Amino acid sequence: MNKKQKLLSTVAAVASIATGLLMAGAATSADLNRGGVLTMGRPDEPLTLDPFLPSDNGSIFAIAQVCEPLILADKAGTGLEPGLASSWTISPDGLTYVFTLRDGVVFSDGKPLTAEDVIFSLNKQMDPSASFGFAFAAVKTVEKTDDKHVTITLKTPYVPILSALSLYAASIVEKTAYEASPEAFGLKPVCTGPFTVDTYERGSQVVLKANPKYWAMGDDGKPLPYVDKIVMKYMPDGNSRILGLKNGDIDVALQLPLSQASSVKATDGLVLETAPSYALDYIYLNHAKKPLDDKRIRLALNYATNHDALMKAVYFGFGEVPNSFTPKVNYWSADVKPIPYDPDKAAQLVKEANYDGTPIELMVSSGNSTQRQTASILQAAWQKAGLKVNIVQYEGATAGAMMRKGDYQARVNLISSDINDSDEIATLQTDYYGSSHSFFTWYKNDDVIALLNQARGELDTTKRAALYAKVQDIVYNDGYSVPLNFVPFINGYKSKVENWQNIAVGWWWLKTTRIAP
């Protein structure tokens, strides 16, 4: 059996097993907890609920509760399982994928899922100008085979296609509803997910209610989700989220201030979650702005950054010093050497660059004490290297809008991968010609783009890993950014919250979360 035949057999087996688990459930329990309202405190809010538009986690993680793609991330977020496609087959040449649509699926407005909805949705995202159009550049056509099957034909073999189809941006929407008003759809999507939008109050909260038409079954043999409602409160101040959790105003506090994580762990009735993530805290750098257009200045920032000090003062030991411009996704390489803390080398690079004194504005989100503390430590270290650094604060949505326009120099933030394959995040961050211009950094290296193109079609996993390792080494040592921490997800929740899990790709499977009486 050759590699492609093995791949076909494996995909079919995984699809069959996962479908059985989804439909049958693990067990039937008469006393399984159902009902109730789960209230969450989030540091970011959705800018839109239209799956074809956003690149911010505030939007993405909410959309994942309402809309679904053909393929889903698995329970941990590190693998894949069938979603709106119950199974799929792959041709021996790796160019043709045929997806079988799941029986009995209807949208939240009661209309059945059709092949036309799938084709419309995928073509929307496969537009090169779409936010993740780059992830589907290898797609030649998306066609209806019959009422129950959709065929995707590729121009060339593209190994990450199944992972790409698990993107939130590949969610399937109800065609008629979207075409009637994309703006209205962005407020109340008509999708197939476990929840629908009840209310969406910008700057305040999003309330989701259980979708009574959802297709997947719980462990008790009844339709998911278990809870009646989800309230996602926008609480940008970390101390407010901690206080809200402790005084009972919220059930889950996301992205806890690490300085207070131990206090949550020590509080009766609360649970501290430390979950592996496909996330990286780092400093975005705009390569189109002086003085950051000079590689020597960007590398000076890296050499001047004391990761040990940051790990103690900001991260309280949580996480890992990074050696990459991307998070630790499946083809991350441990062999790339981290840029060491070397203030003398940093000062030397600043001098070699003939730095003219142009200040670097380091942007943080208002109310984010962790970002502010990080910026203060970096400001002091970078100034010792001979650079002028000013800290500026903007409300989170404003900062995001400025970054997307290129109206910034440096920003304290994070990035996370939405799928388990390295291709999405590596391409997003380095494709200068894409819609986000190397994810708003304006980084340009055509050799890197060539290596990524080669990696996408490489079926040999060892060779593919070597290509991504080379990309990691080149881009990291180009001073693409200032990586700070491979940070885990640190959340707190009440002990009565059952089945809570922050998965590696960032969001939470709220459809299986329960609340004990």
XYZ file of C-alpha atoms in Angstrom:
517
model
C 0.000 0.000 0.000
C 1.512 3.341 -1.030
C 1.447 6.545 1.022
C -1.565 7.995 -0.753
C -3.542 4.761 -0.323
C -2.666 4.755 3.361
C -3.830 8.343 3.603
C -7.157 7.428 1.991
C -7.663 4.508 4.364
C -6.760 6.568 7.410
C -9.077 9.450 6.486
C -11.992 7.076 5.881
C -11.391 5.250 9.166
C -11.111 8.445 11.202
C -14.227 9.880 9.593
C -16.211 6.721 10.302
C -15.112 6.427 13.930
C -15.573 10.111 14.721
C -19.035 10.145 13.143
C -20.115 7.241 15.311
C -18.916 8.978 18.439
C -20.623 12.234 17.541
C -23.977 10.648 16.778
C -24.104 7.966 19.435
C -22.474 9.794 22.326
C -20.253 8.126 24.901
C -23.076 6.986 27.169
C -26.653 7.655 28.208
C -27.138 9.263 31.617
C -30.522 10.038 33.171
C -29.040 12.525 35.616
C -26.855 14.476 33.178
C -27.027 18.203 33.964
C -28.867 20.307 31.401
C -30.081 23.883 31.274
C -28.831 27.053 32.911
C -26.933 30.144 31.811
C -23.133 30.195 31.496
C -21.667 33.686 31.938
C -18.153 34.359 30.682
C -15.862 37.355 31.115
C -13.759 37.996 27.988
C -10.956 40.534 27.449
C -11.964 41.052 23.813
C -15.266 41.599 22.065
C -16.503 40.535 18.633
C -16.156 43.138 15.922
C -18.437 41.097 13.656
C -20.072 37.674 13.581
C -19.685 37.340 9.817
C -17.284 34.383 9.395
C -15.884 35.743 6.127
C -14.534 39.012 7.528
C -12.605 38.965 10.822
C -9.032 38.273 11.840
C -9.491 39.110 15.553
C -9.980 36.450 18.214
C -12.823 38.379 19.806
C -14.881 37.663 16.694
C -13.438 34.273 15.749
C -14.052 32.528 19.072
C -17.687 33.695 19.175
C -18.310 32.683 15.552
C -17.067 29.152 16.346
C -20.074 28.705 18.651
C -22.594 29.721 15.974
C -21.226 28.616 12.594
C -19.574 25.388 11.490
C -17.351 24.220 8.600
C -17.284 20.876 6.814
C -14.505 19.666 9.115
C -14.137 20.456 12.813
C -11.201 20.698 15.167
C -11.302 17.748 17.540
C -11.899 17.933 21.281
C -8.314 19.031 22.002
C -7.980 21.255 18.942
C -4.897 19.384 17.745
C -6.634 17.067 15.279
C -9.634 16.949 12.960
C -13.026 15.257 12.913
C -16.104 15.338 10.668
C -18.331 18.391 10.891
C -21.015 19.219 8.327
C -19.301 16.652 6.135
C -19.871 13.199 7.615
C -17.038 11.731 5.513
C -14.786 12.406 2.542
C -12.617 10.609 -0.005
C -9.379 11.665 -1.680
C -8.300 10.656 -5.175
C -4.969 8.815 -5.549
C -3.359 11.863 -7.173
C -4.385 14.072 -4.237
C -6.268 16.510 -6.451
C -9.931 15.581 -5.899
C -11.792 15.615 -2.579
C -15.416 14.472 -2.427
C -17.342 15.426 0.713
C -20.541 13.729 1.845
C -22.907 16.177 3.531
C -24.267 15.099 6.888
C -27.874 13.909 6.881
C -30.559 15.871 8.708
C -28.672 19.142 9.173
C -30.745 22.322 9.087
C -29.839 25.972 9.575
C -31.078 27.878 12.586
C -33.931 29.259 10.441
C -35.096 25.725 9.695
C -33.901 25.500 6.087
C -31.978 22.321 5.215
C -28.265 22.420 4.490
C -27.710 22.117 0.735
C -24.789 21.659 -1.607
C -25.544 25.147 -2.924
C -24.968 26.628 0.553
C -21.623 24.840 0.771
C -20.491 26.015 -2.664
C -21.556 29.601 -1.979
C -19.772 29.689 1.396
C -16.519 28.156 0.193
C -16.383 30.365 -2.882
C -16.824 33.430 -0.645
C -13.751 32.505 1.369
C -11.746 31.270 -1.583
C -11.827 34.707 -3.155
C -8.161 35.856 -3.119
C -9.248 39.125 -1.472
C -10.937 37.316 1.436
C -9.256 37.219 4.838
C -8.129 33.613 4.380
C -8.227 33.433 0.604
C -4.539 32.481 0.647
C -5.390 29.217 2.413
C -7.426 28.108 -0.594
C -5.228 29.363 -3.423
C -4.689 25.778 -4.615
C -8.420 25.202 -5.142
C -9.460 25.032 -8.794
C -13.199 24.421 -8.435
C -15.927 23.671 -5.890
C -18.789 21.812 -7.552
C -22.003 20.016 -6.720
C -21.703 16.301 -7.432
C -25.294 15.633 -6.378
C -27.590 16.773 -3.561
C -25.465 14.999 -0.934
C -21.946 15.494 -2.274
C -19.611 18.392 -3.026
C -16.355 17.963 -4.945
C -13.300 20.169 -4.446
C -10.712 19.952 -7.201
C -7.206 21.291 -6.647
C -4.785 22.819 -9.136
C -1.862 21.096 -7.439
C -1.583 18.790 -4.408
C -2.186 20.812 -1.252
C -1.574 18.813 1.915
C -3.134 21.292 4.392
C -6.524 21.466 2.606
C -8.409 19.441 5.242
C -7.039 21.624 8.035
C -7.860 24.728 6.002
C -11.453 23.518 5.689
C -11.701 23.470 9.495
C -11.129 27.232 9.616
C -13.906 29.391 11.078
C -13.621 31.319 7.803
C -14.686 28.156 5.940
C -17.954 28.037 7.883
C -21.063 27.201 5.901
C -23.732 29.914 5.926
C -27.318 29.954 4.698
C -26.910 31.422 1.225
C -30.235 33.225 0.966
C -29.909 34.871 4.381
C -26.378 36.072 3.685
C -27.209 37.451 0.258
C -30.253 39.286 1.635
C -28.040 41.442 3.896
C -24.405 40.688 4.783
C -24.556 43.493 7.385
C -27.552 41.972 9.160
C -25.942 38.534 8.897
C -22.873 39.870 10.718
C -25.097 40.667 13.706
C -27.228 37.502 13.707
C -25.716 34.756 11.541
C -27.914 32.007 10.114
C -25.699 28.937 10.484
C -25.862 25.351 11.755
C -23.923 25.651 15.023
C -25.022 24.710 18.550
C -25.974 28.295 19.420
C -27.711 31.227 17.780
C -27.316 34.914 18.578
C -29.934 36.260 20.967
C -28.531 39.777 21.446
C -25.328 41.519 20.313
C -24.542 44.730 22.208
C -21.302 46.276 21.026
C -19.015 47.279 23.848
C -21.033 45.236 26.330
C -21.921 41.620 25.641
C -23.109 38.931 23.253
C -25.840 36.549 24.392
C -26.137 33.179 22.661
C -29.055 30.797 23.064
C -29.224 27.061 22.398
C -30.086 26.115 18.836
C -33.003 23.643 19.170
C -32.289 22.393 15.650
C -28.662 21.391 16.260
C -27.664 18.047 14.738
C -25.169 16.592 17.260
C -26.273 14.537 20.259
C -25.064 14.688 23.842
C -24.090 11.780 26.071
C -27.729 11.451 27.128
C -28.915 10.936 23.556
C -30.524 14.360 23.382
C -29.453 17.235 21.115
C -26.566 19.416 22.187
C -25.866 21.933 23.662
C -26.453 21.230 27.346
C -26.837 24.846 28.521
C -29.703 27.154 27.563
C -27.715 30.367 27.169
C -24.193 31.750 26.993
C -23.504 35.330 28.071
C -20.151 36.623 26.787
C -19.380 39.816 28.683
C -16.771 42.209 27.348
C -14.481 42.848 30.342
C -11.172 44.267 29.093
C -9.807 44.873 32.595
C -8.228 41.719 34.001
C -8.832 42.670 37.611
C -12.540 43.073 36.868
C -12.664 39.544 35.460
C -10.964 38.158 38.561
C -13.312 40.060 40.860
C -16.354 39.009 38.830
C -15.335 35.360 39.112
C -14.717 35.524 42.834
C -17.920 37.388 43.684
C -20.063 35.161 41.474
C -20.987 37.611 38.713
C -19.410 35.374 36.059
C -18.842 31.627 35.829
C -15.710 31.722 33.655
C -12.945 34.334 33.547
C -10.782 34.096 30.438
C -7.117 35.095 30.126
C -6.520 35.755 33.784
C -3.884 38.252 34.906
C -1.056 35.854 35.625
C -0.143 37.704 38.803
C -3.454 36.570 40.267
C -3.683 33.073 38.851
C -2.454 31.515 42.097
C -5.207 33.273 44.051
C -7.839 31.638 41.852
C -6.237 28.248 42.408
C -6.336 28.825 46.176
C -9.995 29.873 46.263
C -12.554 27.237 47.236
C -15.103 26.606 44.530
C -12.855 27.855 41.715
C -10.676 25.953 39.245
C -7.546 27.241 37.500
C -7.084 25.982 33.939
C -3.669 25.893 32.275
C -4.245 24.670 28.732
C -1.743 24.125 25.887
C -2.195 26.653 23.127
C -1.337 27.483 19.555
C -0.651 31.016 20.755
C 2.351 33.312 20.943
C 2.666 36.611 22.785
C 4.822 38.900 20.707
C 5.520 42.431 19.550
C 4.127 43.162 16.118
C 6.589 45.260 14.104
C 5.649 47.339 11.072
C 8.505 46.874 8.610
C 7.212 49.738 6.485
C 7.828 52.301 9.249
C 11.186 53.808 10.200
C 13.308 52.811 12.012
C 11.805 49.300 11.883
C 12.423 49.026 8.145
C 16.035 48.243 9.100
C 16.661 44.597 9.987
C 19.461 45.606 12.361
C 17.060 47.677 14.459
C 14.536 44.831 14.593
C 17.220 42.391 15.672
C 18.473 44.893 18.239
C 15.023 44.840 19.826
C 15.274 41.064 20.102
C 18.781 41.040 21.568
C 17.791 43.726 24.083
C 14.767 41.745 25.328
C 15.400 39.919 28.600
C 13.038 36.938 28.447
C 13.985 35.669 31.881
C 12.973 38.992 33.412
C 9.687 38.959 31.482
C 8.977 35.378 32.490
C 9.353 36.273 36.158
C 7.771 39.732 36.280
C 4.992 39.377 33.692
C 4.320 35.672 33.180
C 5.034 34.347 36.699
C 6.625 31.234 35.255
C 3.776 30.339 32.929
C 4.841 29.513 29.378
C 8.085 28.986 27.485
C 10.703 31.291 25.926
C 10.009 31.199 22.158
C 12.345 30.482 19.266
C 9.889 31.242 16.492
C 7.762 33.910 14.872
C 4.792 31.504 14.964
C 3.152 29.555 17.798
C 4.089 25.931 18.434
C 1.892 24.345 15.769
C 2.510 20.837 14.403
C 5.669 21.596 12.378
C 7.341 23.866 14.921
C 11.039 23.067 15.229
C 12.973 22.944 18.490
C 16.231 23.089 16.522
C 16.058 26.826 15.791
C 18.251 28.580 18.341
C 16.591 31.361 20.352
C 18.077 34.841 19.944
C 19.935 35.326 23.249
C 19.678 38.269 25.611
C 22.728 40.325 24.691
C 22.398 44.074 25.422
C 25.892 44.777 24.088
C 25.034 43.164 20.755
C 21.792 45.191 20.675
C 23.674 48.455 21.205
C 26.191 47.486 18.523
C 23.416 46.841 15.982
C 21.771 50.179 16.772
C 25.091 51.918 16.166
C 25.717 50.008 12.917
C 22.277 51.033 11.642
C 23.177 54.718 12.075
C 19.988 55.160 14.086
C 18.779 58.746 13.656
C 16.727 59.006 16.840
C 13.307 58.332 15.291
C 11.130 57.258 18.255
C 9.431 53.879 18.298
C 5.827 54.070 19.472
C 4.979 50.880 21.359
C 1.207 50.440 21.397
C -0.810 48.724 24.131
C -4.547 48.272 24.674
C -6.112 50.538 27.278
C -6.976 48.731 30.489
C -4.637 45.812 29.786
C -2.276 45.936 32.754
C -0.215 42.978 31.509
C 0.486 44.661 28.175
C 1.341 47.880 29.966
C 3.785 46.116 32.287
C 5.373 44.290 29.347
C 5.747 47.555 27.434
C 7.380 49.283 30.417
C 9.988 46.525 30.771
C 10.725 46.569 27.048
C 10.882 50.358 26.934
C 13.594 50.415 29.587
C 15.587 47.621 27.922
C 15.355 49.048 24.412
C 16.282 52.534 25.569
C 19.439 51.117 27.155
C 20.362 49.865 23.676
C 20.195 53.437 22.425
C 16.630 53.569 21.035
C 13.914 56.086 21.861
C 10.673 54.360 22.848
C 7.297 55.895 23.703
C 4.367 53.873 25.047
C 0.963 54.779 23.574
C -2.435 53.443 24.640
C -5.581 52.945 22.580
C -8.849 51.118 23.176
C -8.510 47.549 21.866
C -10.769 47.921 18.828
C -9.080 51.196 17.882
C -5.634 49.641 18.206
C -6.722 46.755 15.996
C -8.096 49.085 13.339
C -4.894 51.132 13.354
C -2.797 48.006 12.952
C -4.850 46.779 9.997
C -4.343 50.148 8.289
C -0.600 50.069 8.965
C -0.937 53.129 11.183
C 1.416 51.891 13.897
C 5.054 50.983 14.540
C 5.014 48.308 17.245
C 2.221 46.673 19.212
C 2.127 44.374 22.235
C -0.280 41.586 21.380
C -0.521 37.899 20.566
C -1.218 35.680 17.606
C -2.861 32.274 17.536
C -3.323 29.606 14.897
C -6.879 28.705 13.923
C -5.913 25.230 12.668
C -3.473 22.476 13.578
C -1.308 22.826 10.448
C 1.684 25.173 10.287
C 0.816 26.396 6.810
C -2.009 28.760 7.785
C -0.148 30.768 10.397
C 3.203 30.770 8.543
C 1.562 31.951 5.328
C -0.641 34.508 7.069
C 2.403 36.061 8.708
C 4.729 36.082 5.707
C 2.577 36.541 2.589
C 3.309 40.144 1.652
C 1.060 39.850 -1.388
C -1.930 38.606 0.611
C -4.814 40.732 1.852
C -3.193 41.349 5.249
C 0.340 42.078 3.927
C 2.121 39.537 6.134
C -0.445 40.046 8.883
C -0.051 43.801 8.991
C 3.742 43.738 9.325
C 4.604 44.395 5.651
C 7.344 41.770 5.908
C 8.572 40.684 2.477
C 10.810 37.741 1.603
C 10.131 35.973 -1.691
C 12.415 33.071 -0.742
C 10.130 32.308 2.200
C 7.062 32.352 -0.031
C 8.801 29.874 -2.385
C 9.628 27.534 0.513
C 6.026 27.611 1.756
C 4.738 26.830 -1.729
C 7.042 23.823 -1.818
C 5.954 22.665 1.672
C 2.238 22.747 0.796
C 2.644 20.085 -1.877
C 5.131 17.884 -0.021
C 3.515 14.556 0.990
C 6.577 13.306 2.892
C 6.092 14.590 6.442
C 9.810 14.553 7.250
C 10.656 16.660 4.216
C 7.715 18.937 4.905
C 8.858 19.450 8.498
C 12.336 20.389 7.265
C 10.886 23.041 4.966
C 8.853 24.647 7.736
C 11.889 24.547 10.026
C 13.849 26.454 7.407
C 11.090 29.052 7.139
C 11.020 29.358 10.918
C 14.768 29.964 11.055
C 14.810 32.541 8.237
C 11.851 34.624 9.334
C 12.707 34.554 13.034
C 16.253 35.734 12.309
C 14.984 38.417 9.939
C 13.686 40.105 13.060
C 10.107 39.624 11.900
C 8.801 40.410 15.389
C 9.871 40.258 19.021
C 8.500 36.925 20.291
C 7.842 37.005 24.034
C 6.266 33.772 25.243
C 4.689 30.524 24.081
C 1.922 31.287 26.519
C -0.703 28.739 27.603
C -4.356 29.611 28.096
C -4.841 30.571 31.748
C -8.510 30.700 32.723
C -10.536 30.428 35.900
C -13.978 28.936 36.323
C -16.432 27.832 38.990
C -16.204 24.193 40.011
C -19.867 23.749 39.078
C -18.902 24.276 35.421
C -18.446 20.823 33.896
C -16.659 19.762 30.694
C -14.978 23.146 30.309
C -11.953 23.107 28.011
C -9.983 25.772 26.168
C -8.756 23.947 23.053
C -5.391 24.544 21.400
C -6.783 26.647 18.531
C -8.181 29.133 21.027
C -11.868 28.728 21.500
C -13.998 26.474 23.728
C -16.463 23.708 22.936
C -19.369 25.351 24.752
C -21.779 22.866 23.191
C -20.542 20.182 25.589
C -20.093 22.421 28.643
C -22.551 21.809 31.492
C -23.529 23.547 34.717
C -24.093 21.521 37.866
C -27.008 22.533 40.125
